[in-house]
mmCIF file of C-alpha atoms in Angstrom:
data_model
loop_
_atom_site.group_PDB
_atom_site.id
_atom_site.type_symbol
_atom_site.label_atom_id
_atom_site.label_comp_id
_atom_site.label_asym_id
_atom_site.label_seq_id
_atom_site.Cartn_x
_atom_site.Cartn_y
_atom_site.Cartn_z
ATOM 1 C CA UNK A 943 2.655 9.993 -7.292
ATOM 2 C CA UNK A 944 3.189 6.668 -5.046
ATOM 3 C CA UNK A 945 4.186 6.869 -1.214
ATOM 4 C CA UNK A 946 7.599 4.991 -2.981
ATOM 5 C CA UNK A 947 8.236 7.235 -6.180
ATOM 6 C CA UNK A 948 11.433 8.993 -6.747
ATOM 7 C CA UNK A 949 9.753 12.200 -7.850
ATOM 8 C CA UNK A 950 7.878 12.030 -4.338
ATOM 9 C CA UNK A 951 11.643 11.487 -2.653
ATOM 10 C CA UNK A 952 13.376 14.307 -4.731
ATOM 11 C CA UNK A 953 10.544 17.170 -3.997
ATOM 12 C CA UNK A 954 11.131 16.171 -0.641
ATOM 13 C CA UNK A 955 14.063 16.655 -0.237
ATOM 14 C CA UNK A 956 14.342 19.769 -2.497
ATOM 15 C CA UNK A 957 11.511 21.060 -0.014
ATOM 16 C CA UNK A 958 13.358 20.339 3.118
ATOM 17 C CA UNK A 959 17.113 22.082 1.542
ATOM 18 C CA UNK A 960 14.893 25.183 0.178
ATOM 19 C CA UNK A 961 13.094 25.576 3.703
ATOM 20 C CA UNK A 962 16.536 25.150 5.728
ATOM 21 C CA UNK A 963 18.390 27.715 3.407
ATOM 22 C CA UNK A 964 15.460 30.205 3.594
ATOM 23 C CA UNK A 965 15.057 29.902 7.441
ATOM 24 C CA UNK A 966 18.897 30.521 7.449
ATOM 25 C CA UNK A 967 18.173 33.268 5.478
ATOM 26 C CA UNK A 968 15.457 34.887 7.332
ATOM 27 C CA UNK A 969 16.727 34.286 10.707
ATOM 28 C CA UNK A 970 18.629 37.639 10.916
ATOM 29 C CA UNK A 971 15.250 39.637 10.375
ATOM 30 C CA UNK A 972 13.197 37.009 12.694
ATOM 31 C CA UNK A 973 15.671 38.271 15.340
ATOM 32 C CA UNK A 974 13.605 40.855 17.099
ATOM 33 C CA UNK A 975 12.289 40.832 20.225
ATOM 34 C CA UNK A 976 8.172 41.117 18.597
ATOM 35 C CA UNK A 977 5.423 38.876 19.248
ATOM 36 C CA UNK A 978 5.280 37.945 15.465
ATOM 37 C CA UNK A 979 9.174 37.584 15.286
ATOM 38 C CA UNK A 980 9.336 34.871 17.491
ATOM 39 C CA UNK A 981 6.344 33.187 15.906
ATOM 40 C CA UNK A 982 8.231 33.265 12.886
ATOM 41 C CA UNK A 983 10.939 31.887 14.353
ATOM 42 C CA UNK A 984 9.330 29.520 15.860
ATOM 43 C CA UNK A 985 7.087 28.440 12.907
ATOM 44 C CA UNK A 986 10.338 28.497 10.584
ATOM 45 C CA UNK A 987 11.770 26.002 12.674
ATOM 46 C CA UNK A 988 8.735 23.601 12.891
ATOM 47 C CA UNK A 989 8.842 23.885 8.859
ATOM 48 C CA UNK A 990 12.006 23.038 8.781
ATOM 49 C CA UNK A 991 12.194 20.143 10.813
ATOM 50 C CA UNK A 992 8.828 18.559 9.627
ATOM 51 C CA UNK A 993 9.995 18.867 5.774
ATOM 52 C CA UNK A 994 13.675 17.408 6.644
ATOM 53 C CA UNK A 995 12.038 14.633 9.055
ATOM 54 C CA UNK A 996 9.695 13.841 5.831
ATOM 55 C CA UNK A 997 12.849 13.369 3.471
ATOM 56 C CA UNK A 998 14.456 11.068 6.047
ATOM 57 C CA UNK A 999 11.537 9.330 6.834
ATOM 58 C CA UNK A 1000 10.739 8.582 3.029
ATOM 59 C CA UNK A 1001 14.507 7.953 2.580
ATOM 60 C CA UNK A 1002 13.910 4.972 5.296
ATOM 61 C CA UNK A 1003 10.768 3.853 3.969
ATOM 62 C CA UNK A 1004 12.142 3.218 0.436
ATOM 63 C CA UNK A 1005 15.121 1.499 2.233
ATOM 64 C CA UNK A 1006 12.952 -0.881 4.249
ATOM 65 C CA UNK A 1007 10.043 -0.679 2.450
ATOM 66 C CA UNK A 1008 7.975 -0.411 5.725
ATOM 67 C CA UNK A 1009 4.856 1.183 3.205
ATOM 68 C CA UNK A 1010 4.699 0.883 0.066
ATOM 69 C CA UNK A 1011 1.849 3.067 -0.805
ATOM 70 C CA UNK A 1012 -0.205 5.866 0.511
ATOM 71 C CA UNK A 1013 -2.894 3.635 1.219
ATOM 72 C CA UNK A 1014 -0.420 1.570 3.374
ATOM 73 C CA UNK A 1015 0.713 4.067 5.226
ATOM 74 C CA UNK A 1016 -2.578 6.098 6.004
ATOM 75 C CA UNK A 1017 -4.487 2.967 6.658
ATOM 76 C CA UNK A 1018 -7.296 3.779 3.931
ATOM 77 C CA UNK A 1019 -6.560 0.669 1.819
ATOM 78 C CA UNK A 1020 -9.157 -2.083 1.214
ATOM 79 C CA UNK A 1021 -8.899 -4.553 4.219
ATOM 80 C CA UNK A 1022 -11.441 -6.943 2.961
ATOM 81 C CA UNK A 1023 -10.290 -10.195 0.982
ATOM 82 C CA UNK A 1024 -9.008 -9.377 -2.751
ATOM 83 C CA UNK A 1025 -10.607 -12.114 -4.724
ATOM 84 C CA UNK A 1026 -9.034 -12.567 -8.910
ATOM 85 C CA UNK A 1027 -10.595 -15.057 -10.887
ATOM 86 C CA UNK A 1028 -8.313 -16.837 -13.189
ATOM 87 C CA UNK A 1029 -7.827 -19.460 -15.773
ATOM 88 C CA UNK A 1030 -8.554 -23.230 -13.891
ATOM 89 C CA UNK A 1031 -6.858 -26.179 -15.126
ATOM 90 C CA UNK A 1032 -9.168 -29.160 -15.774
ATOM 91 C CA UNK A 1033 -9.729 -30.507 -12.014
ATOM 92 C CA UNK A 1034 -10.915 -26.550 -11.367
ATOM 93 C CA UNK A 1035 -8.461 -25.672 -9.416
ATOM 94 C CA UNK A 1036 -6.884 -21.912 -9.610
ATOM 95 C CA UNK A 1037 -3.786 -21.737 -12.313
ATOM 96 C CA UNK A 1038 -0.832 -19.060 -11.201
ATOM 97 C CA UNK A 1039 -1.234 -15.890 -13.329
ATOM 98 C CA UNK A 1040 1.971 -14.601 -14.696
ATOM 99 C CA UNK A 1041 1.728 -10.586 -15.080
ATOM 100 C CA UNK A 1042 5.178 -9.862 -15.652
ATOM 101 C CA UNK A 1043 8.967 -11.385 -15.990
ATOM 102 C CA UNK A 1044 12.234 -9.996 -14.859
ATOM 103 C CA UNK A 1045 16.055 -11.325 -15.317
ATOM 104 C CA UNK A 1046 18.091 -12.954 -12.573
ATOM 105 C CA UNK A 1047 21.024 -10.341 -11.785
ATOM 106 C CA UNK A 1048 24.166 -10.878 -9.630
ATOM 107 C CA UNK A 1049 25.027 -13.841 -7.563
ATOM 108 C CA UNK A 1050 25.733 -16.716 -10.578
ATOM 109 C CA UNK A 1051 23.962 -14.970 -12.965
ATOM 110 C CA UNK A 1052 25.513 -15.986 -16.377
ATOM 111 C CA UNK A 1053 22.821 -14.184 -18.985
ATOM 112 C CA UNK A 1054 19.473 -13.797 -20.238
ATOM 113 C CA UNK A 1055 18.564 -16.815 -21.096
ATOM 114 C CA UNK A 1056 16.521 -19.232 -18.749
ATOM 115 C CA UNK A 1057 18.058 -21.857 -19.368
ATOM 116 C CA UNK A 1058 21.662 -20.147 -18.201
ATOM 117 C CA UNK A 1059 20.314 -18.392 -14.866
ATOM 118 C CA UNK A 1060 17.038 -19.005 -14.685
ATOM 119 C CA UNK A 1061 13.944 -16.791 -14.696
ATOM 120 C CA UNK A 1062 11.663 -14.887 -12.642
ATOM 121 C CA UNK A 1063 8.007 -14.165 -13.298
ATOM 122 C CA UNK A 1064 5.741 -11.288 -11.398
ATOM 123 C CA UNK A 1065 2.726 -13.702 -10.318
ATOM 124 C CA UNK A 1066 -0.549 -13.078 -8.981
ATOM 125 C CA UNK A 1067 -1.604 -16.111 -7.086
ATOM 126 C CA UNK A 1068 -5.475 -16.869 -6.561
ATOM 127 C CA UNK A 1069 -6.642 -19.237 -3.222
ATOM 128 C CA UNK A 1070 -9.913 -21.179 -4.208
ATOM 129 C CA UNK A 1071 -10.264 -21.909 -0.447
ATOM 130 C CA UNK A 1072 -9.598 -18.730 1.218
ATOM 131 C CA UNK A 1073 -10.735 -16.234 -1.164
ATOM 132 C CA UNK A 1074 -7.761 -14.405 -0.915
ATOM 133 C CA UNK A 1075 -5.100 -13.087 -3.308
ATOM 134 C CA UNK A 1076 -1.682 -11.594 -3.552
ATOM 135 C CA UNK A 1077 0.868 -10.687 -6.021
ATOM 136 C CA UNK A 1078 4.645 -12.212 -6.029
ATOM 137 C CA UNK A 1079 7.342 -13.651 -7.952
ATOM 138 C CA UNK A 1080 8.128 -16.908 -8.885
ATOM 139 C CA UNK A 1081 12.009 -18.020 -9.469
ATOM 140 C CA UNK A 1082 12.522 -20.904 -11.969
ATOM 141 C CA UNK A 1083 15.909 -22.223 -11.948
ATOM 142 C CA UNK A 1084 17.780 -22.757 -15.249
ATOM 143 C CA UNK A 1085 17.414 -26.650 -15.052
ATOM 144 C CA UNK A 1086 13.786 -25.462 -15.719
ATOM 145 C CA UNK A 1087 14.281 -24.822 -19.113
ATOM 146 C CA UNK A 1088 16.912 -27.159 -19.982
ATOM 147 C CA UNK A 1089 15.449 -30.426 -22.146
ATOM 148 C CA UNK A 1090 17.385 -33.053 -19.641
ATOM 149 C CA UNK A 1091 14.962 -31.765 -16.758
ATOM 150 C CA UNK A 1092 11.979 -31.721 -19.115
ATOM 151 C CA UNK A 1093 9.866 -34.883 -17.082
ATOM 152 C CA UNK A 1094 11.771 -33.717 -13.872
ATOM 153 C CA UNK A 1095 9.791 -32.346 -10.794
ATOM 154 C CA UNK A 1096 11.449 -29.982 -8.732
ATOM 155 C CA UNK A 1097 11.600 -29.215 -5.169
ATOM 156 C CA UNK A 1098 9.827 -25.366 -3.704
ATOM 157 C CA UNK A 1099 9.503 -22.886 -1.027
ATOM 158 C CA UNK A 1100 7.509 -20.312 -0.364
ATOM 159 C CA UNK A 1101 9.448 -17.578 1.012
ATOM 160 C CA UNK A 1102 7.932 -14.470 2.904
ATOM 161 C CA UNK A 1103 9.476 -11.157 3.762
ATOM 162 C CA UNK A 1104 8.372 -9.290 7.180
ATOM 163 C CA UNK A 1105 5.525 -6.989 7.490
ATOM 164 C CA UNK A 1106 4.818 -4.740 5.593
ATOM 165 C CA UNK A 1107 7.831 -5.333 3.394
ATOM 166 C CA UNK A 1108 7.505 -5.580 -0.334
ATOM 167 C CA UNK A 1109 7.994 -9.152 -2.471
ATOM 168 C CA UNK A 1110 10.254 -7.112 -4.842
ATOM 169 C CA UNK A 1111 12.326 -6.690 -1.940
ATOM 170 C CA UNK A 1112 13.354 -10.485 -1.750
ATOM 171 C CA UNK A 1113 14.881 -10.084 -5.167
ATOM 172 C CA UNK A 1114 16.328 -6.285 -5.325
ATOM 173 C CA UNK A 1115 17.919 -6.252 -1.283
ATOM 174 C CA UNK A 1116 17.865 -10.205 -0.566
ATOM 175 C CA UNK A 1117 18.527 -11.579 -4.280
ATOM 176 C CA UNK A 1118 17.496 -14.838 -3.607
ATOM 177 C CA UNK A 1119 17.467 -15.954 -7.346
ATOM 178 C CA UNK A 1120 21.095 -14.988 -7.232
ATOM 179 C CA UNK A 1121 22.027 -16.374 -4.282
ATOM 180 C CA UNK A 1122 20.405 -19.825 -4.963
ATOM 181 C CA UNK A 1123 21.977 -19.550 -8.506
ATOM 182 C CA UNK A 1124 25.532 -19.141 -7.157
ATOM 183 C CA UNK A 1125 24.979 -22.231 -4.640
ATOM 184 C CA UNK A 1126 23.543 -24.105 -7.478
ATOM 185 C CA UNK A 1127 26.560 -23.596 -9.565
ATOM 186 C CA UNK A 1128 28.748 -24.082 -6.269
ATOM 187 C CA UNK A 1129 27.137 -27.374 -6.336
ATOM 188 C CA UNK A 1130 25.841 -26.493 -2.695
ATOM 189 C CA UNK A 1131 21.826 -26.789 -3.656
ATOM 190 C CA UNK A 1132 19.908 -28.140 -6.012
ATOM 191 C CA UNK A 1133 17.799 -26.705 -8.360
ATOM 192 C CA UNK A 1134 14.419 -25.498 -6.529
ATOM 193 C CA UNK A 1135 11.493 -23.624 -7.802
ATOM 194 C CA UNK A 1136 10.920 -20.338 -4.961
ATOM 195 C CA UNK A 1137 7.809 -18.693 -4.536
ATOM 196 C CA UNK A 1138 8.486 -14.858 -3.256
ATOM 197 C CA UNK A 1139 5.687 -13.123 -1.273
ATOM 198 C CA UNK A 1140 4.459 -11.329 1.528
ATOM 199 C CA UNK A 1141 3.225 -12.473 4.439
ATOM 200 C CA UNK A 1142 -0.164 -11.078 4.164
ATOM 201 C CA UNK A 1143 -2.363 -11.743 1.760
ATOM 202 C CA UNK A 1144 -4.974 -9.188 2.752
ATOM 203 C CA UNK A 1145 -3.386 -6.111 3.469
ATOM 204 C CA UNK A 1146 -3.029 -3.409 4.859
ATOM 205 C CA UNK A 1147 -3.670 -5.563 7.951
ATOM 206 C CA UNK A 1148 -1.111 -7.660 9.400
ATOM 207 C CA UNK A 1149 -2.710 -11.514 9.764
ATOM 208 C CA UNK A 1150 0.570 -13.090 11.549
ATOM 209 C CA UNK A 1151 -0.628 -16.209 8.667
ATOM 210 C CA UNK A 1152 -3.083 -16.654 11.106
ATOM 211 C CA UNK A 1153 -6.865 -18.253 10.174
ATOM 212 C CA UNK A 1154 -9.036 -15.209 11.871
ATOM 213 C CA UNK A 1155 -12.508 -15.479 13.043
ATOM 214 C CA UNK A 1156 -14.705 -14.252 10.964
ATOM 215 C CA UNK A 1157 -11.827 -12.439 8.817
ATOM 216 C CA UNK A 1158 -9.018 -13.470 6.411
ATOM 217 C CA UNK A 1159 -7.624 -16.831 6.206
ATOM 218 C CA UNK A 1160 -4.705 -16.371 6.255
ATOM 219 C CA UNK A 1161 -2.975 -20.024 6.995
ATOM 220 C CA UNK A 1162 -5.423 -21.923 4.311
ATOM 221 C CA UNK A 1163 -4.493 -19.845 1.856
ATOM 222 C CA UNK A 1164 -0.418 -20.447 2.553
ATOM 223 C CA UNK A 1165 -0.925 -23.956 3.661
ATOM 224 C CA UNK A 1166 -3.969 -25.223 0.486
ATOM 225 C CA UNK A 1167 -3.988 -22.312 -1.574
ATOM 226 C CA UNK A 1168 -0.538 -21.459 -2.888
ATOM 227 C CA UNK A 1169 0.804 -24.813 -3.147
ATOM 228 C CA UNK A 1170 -2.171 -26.080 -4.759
ATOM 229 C CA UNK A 1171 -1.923 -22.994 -7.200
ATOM 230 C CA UNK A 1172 1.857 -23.543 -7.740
ATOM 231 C CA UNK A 1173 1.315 -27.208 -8.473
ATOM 232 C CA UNK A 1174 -1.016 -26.927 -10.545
ATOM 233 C CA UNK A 1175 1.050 -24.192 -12.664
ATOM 234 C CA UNK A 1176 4.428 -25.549 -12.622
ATOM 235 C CA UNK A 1177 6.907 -28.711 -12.308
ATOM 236 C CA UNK A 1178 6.833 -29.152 -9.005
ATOM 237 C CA UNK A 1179 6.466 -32.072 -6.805
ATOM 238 C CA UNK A 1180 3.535 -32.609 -4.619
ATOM 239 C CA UNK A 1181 4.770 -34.572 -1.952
ATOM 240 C CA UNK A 1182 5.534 -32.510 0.937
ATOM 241 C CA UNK A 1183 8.970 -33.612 1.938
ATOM 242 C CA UNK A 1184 9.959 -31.444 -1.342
ATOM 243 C CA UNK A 1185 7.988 -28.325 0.632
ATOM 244 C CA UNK A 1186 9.686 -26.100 2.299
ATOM 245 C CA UNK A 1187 8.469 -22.415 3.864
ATOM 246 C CA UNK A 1188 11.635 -19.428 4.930
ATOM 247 C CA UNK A 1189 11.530 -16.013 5.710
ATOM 248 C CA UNK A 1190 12.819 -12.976 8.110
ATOM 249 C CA UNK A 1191 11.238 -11.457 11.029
ATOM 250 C CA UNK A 1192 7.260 -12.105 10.165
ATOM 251 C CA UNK A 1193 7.969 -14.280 7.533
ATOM 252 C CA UNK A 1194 10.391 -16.260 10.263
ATOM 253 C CA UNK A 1195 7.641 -16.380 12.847
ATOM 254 C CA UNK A 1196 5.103 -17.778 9.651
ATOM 255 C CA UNK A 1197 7.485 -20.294 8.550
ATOM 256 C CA UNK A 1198 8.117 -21.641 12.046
ATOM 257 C CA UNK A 1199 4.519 -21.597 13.024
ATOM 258 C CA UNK A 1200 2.645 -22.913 9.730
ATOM 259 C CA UNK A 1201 5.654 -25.805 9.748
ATOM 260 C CA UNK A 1202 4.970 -26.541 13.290
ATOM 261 C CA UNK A 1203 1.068 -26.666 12.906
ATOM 262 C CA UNK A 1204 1.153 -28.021 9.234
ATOM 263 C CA UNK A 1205 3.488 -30.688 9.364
ATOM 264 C CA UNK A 1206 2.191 -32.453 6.434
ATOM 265 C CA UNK A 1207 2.707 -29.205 4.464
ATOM 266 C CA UNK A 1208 5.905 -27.748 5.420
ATOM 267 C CA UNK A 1209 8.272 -30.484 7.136
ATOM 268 C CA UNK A 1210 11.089 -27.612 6.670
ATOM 269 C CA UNK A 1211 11.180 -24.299 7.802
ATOM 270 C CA UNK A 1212 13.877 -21.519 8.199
ATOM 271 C CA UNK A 1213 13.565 -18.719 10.208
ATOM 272 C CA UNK A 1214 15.678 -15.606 9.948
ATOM 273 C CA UNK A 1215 15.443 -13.322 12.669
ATOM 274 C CA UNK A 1216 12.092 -14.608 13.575
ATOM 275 C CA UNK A 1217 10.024 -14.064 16.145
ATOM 276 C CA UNK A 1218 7.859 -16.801 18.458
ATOM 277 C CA UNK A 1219 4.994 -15.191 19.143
ATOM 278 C CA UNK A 1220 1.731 -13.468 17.065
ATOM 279 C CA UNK A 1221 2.424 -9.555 17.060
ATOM 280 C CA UNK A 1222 -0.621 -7.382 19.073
ATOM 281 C CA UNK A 1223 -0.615 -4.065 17.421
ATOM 282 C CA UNK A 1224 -3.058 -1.460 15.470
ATOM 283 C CA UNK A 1225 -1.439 -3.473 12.470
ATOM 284 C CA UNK A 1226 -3.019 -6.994 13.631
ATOM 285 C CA UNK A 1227 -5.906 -6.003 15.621
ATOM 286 C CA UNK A 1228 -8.417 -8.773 17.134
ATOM 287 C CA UNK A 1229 -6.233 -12.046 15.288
ATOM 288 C CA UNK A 1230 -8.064 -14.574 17.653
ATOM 289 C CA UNK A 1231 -11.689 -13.569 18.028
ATOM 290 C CA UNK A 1232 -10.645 -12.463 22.243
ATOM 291 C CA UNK A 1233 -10.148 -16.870 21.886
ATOM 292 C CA UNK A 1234 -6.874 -17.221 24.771
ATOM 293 C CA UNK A 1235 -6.964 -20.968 23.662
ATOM 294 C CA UNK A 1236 -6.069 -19.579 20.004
ATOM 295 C CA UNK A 1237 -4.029 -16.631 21.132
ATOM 296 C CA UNK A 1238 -1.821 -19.515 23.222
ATOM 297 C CA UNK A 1239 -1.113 -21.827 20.286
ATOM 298 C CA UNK A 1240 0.062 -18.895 18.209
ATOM 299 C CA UNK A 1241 2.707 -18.833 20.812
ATOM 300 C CA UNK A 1242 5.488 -20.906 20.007
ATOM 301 C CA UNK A 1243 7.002 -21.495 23.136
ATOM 302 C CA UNK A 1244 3.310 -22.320 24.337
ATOM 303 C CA UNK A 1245 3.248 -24.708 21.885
ATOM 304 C CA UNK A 1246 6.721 -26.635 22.489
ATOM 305 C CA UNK A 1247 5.550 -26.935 26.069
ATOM 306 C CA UNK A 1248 2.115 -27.902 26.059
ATOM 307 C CA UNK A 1249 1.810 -29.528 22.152
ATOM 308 C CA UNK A 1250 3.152 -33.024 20.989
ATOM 309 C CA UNK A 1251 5.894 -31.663 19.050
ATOM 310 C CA UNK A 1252 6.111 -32.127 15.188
ATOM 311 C CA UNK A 1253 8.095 -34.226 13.226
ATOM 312 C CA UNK A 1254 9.806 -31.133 11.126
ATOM 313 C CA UNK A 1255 12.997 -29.812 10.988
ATOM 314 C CA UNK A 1256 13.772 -26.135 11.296
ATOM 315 C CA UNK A 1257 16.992 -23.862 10.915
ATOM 316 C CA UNK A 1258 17.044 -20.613 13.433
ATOM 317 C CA UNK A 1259 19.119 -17.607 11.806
ATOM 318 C CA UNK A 1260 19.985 -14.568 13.273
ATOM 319 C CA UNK A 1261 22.563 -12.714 15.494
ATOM 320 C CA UNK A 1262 24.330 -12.254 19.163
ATOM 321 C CA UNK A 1263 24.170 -8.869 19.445
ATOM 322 C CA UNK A 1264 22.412 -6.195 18.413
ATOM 323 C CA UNK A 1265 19.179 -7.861 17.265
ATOM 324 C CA UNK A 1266 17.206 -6.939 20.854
ATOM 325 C CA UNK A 1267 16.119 -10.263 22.150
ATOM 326 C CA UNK A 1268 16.681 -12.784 19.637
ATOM 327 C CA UNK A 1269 19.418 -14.721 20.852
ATOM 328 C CA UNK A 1270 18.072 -15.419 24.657
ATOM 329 C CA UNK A 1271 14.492 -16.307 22.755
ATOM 330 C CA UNK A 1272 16.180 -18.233 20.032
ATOM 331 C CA UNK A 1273 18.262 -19.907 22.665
ATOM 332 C CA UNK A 1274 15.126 -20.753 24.972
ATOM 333 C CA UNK A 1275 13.154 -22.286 22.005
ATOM 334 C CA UNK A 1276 16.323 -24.499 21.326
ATOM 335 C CA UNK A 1277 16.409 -25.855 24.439
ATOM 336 C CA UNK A 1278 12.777 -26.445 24.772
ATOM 337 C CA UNK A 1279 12.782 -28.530 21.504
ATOM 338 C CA UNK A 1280 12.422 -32.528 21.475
ATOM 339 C CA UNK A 1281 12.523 -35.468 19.685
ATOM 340 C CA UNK A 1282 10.920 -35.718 16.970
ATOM 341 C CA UNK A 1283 10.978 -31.886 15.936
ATOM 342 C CA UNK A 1284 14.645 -31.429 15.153
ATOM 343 C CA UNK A 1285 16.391 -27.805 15.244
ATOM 344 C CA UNK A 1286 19.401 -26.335 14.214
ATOM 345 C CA UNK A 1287 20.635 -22.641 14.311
ATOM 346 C CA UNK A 1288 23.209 -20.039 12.820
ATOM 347 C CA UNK A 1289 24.306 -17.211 14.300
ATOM 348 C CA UNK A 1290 26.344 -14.173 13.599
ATOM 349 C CA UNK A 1291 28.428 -12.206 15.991
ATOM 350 C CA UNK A 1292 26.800 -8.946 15.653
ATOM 351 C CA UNK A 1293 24.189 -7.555 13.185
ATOM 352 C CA UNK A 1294 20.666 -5.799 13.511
ATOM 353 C CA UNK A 1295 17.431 -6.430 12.245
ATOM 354 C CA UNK A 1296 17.858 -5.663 8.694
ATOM 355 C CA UNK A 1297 18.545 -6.789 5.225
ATOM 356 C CA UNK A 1298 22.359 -6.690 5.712
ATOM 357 C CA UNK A 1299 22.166 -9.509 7.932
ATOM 358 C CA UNK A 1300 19.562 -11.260 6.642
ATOM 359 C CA UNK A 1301 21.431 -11.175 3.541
ATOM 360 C CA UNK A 1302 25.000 -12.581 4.960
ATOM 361 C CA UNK A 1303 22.869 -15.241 6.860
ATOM 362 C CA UNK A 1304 21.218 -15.986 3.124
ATOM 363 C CA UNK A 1305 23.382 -18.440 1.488
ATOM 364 C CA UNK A 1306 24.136 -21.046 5.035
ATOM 365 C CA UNK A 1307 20.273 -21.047 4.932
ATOM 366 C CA UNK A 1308 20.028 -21.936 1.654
ATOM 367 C CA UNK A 1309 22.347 -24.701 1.942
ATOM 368 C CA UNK A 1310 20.854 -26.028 5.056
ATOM 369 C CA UNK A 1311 17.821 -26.075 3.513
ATOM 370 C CA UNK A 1312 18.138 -27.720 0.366
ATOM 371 C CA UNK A 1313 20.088 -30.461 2.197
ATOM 372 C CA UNK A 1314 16.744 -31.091 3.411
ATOM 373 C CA UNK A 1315 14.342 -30.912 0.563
ATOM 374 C CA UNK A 1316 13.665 -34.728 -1.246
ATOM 375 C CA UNK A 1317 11.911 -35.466 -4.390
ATOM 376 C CA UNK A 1318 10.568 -38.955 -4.261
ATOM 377 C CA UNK A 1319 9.438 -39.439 -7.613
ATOM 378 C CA UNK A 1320 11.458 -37.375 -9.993
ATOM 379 C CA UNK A 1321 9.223 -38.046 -13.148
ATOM 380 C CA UNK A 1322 6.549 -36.335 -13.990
#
């Protein structure tokens, strides 16, 4: 049974009750003054405390989805590049693989049918370049599917949760389809094709969409690979002002970073909750090949300072309080940004680092940011 399965969750927690009524139970006859009574005692309460700590700890892990397998969690996954060879288009390059479809639920959902709300598909998306691949979903708004759009290109964004967080997540606790439906109907955004994933491709390591020496490649394959791949499977444009890249906490930090190094990709970022520099953990390990030079311009403040700044626009999102540091870091990348990089941020008054934020902060973002996606050329 997986680390996430509700069978593993209700054993659990059956364990932990069954252990903390028998050591209830028992502890009138573990009451003795002997050598092995107080062992038992003392081994009933370890039992007890492990199995109840396991049932809250699995209770926050399907919450957050900090692991979302055994293999995650333990470390014993594959950490080498996943390469899937799929169906090229005539040029050769890599076509998106749908493996699944699922309906658009709350927000402005309206029914089944795409061409009402929309659809999602479960996609497995190849890079030719990097070698890499990862599974996601792909939102397709109902203007899709609707025969006035049919030579119509449409605007995307890749969006990324944070590490390790699951794709699924950015549709079950973010509901991004729904969200962008509702603003869609609002007349607040336009329709726009999202791309859900994580924001590592080669898991279970954390590669902070960094290029690593000698290891996965990380930004090629979220800078050439997936918008080559999307491009080549769906109605969407190819110029990059209709680009976008958004996410929260690691998925801020990669949107912020890949916009600010890829210009010519991603013009538009948002960031919720992010972070402004690489993470240095047993997650990440050796990111920069012991380079400073590339450990510096993974630093975002580094960069502002020492960098000709970009010609991109990017949307901060987070909170005042409660969200550790963000606000004096936000506020000190603000300040440091110039002309021609523009910024703009959105804060809340309190909130933590979590999906309930991220999820108020969610429909602003949206807004902001398809105020700032353009479609040259509409035809196909």
């Amino acid at each position: 049974m997986g680390l996430t399965s509700h069978k593993v969750l209700a054993l659990t927690v059956l364990i932990a009750v069954v252990m903390t009524a028998g050591t209830v139970w028992l502890w009138p006859r573990l009451a003795r003054r002997t050598w092995q009574a107080v062992l038992g005692r003392i081994g009933a309460l370890l039992a007890t405390q492990l199995t109840v700590l396991a049932a809250l700890g699995l209770v926050a892990n399907n919450y957050f989805a900090f692991y979302s397998s055994w293999d995650d969690l333990l470390g014993t996954g594959e950490t080498g590049p996943v390469v899937i060879h799929n169906k090229a288009d005539a040029s050769g390059r890599l076509l998106v693989e749908t493996i699944g479809h699922a309906s658009v639920k709350g927000g402005g959902a309206m029914g089944r049918e795409p061409s009402q709300s929309g659809e999602i598909r479960k996609v497995r998306i190849d890079g030719a370049a990097s070698r890499l691949s990862t599974e996601g979903y792909v939102y397709l708004p109902p203007q899709y599917f609707q025969p006035e759009y049919a030579q119509r290109q449409f605007p995307a964004v890749i969006v990324s949760t944070g590490f390790p967080g699951l794709a699924e997540n950015l549709i079950t606790r973010f509901n991004y389809p729904g969200a962008a439906l509702k603003l869609l109907q609002e007349g607040k955004m336009q329709p726009t094709v999202m791309v859900m994933v994580r924001p590592s491709p080669a898991l279970p390591q954390d590669t902070e969409c960094e290029d690593i020496p000698g290891g996965a490649q990380s930004d090629t394959y979220f800078t050439k690979d997936v918008p080559a791949a999307i491009q080549a499977s769906f109605r969407v444009s190819s110029d990059p002002q209709a680009w976008a890249f958004m996410g929260n906490s690691t998925g801020g930090y990669c949107a912020l970073k890949l916009a600010m190094r890829h210009p010519d990709v991603f013009p538009t970022a948002v960031a919720l909750s992010a972070y402004y520099d690489a993470a240095d953990d047993p997650t990440t390990g050796d990111l920069f090949g012991g380079s400073k030079q590339r450990r510096d311009e993974a630093n975002l403040m580094w960069r502002l300072k020492n960098l000709p700044q970009p010609k991109v626009s990017v949307l901060l999102a987070g909170t005042k309080k409660g969200d550790g540091n963000y606000r004096h870091d936000t506020e000190a990348f603000v300040d440091a940004v110039q002309a021609p990089m523009k910024v703009s941020y959105s804060m809340l008054e309190n909130g933590g680092h979590n999906f309930e934020t991220w999820s108020a902060l969610l429909p602003s973002s949206l807004e902001w940011l398809s105020q700032h996606l353009k479609v040259p050329n509409q035809t196909v």
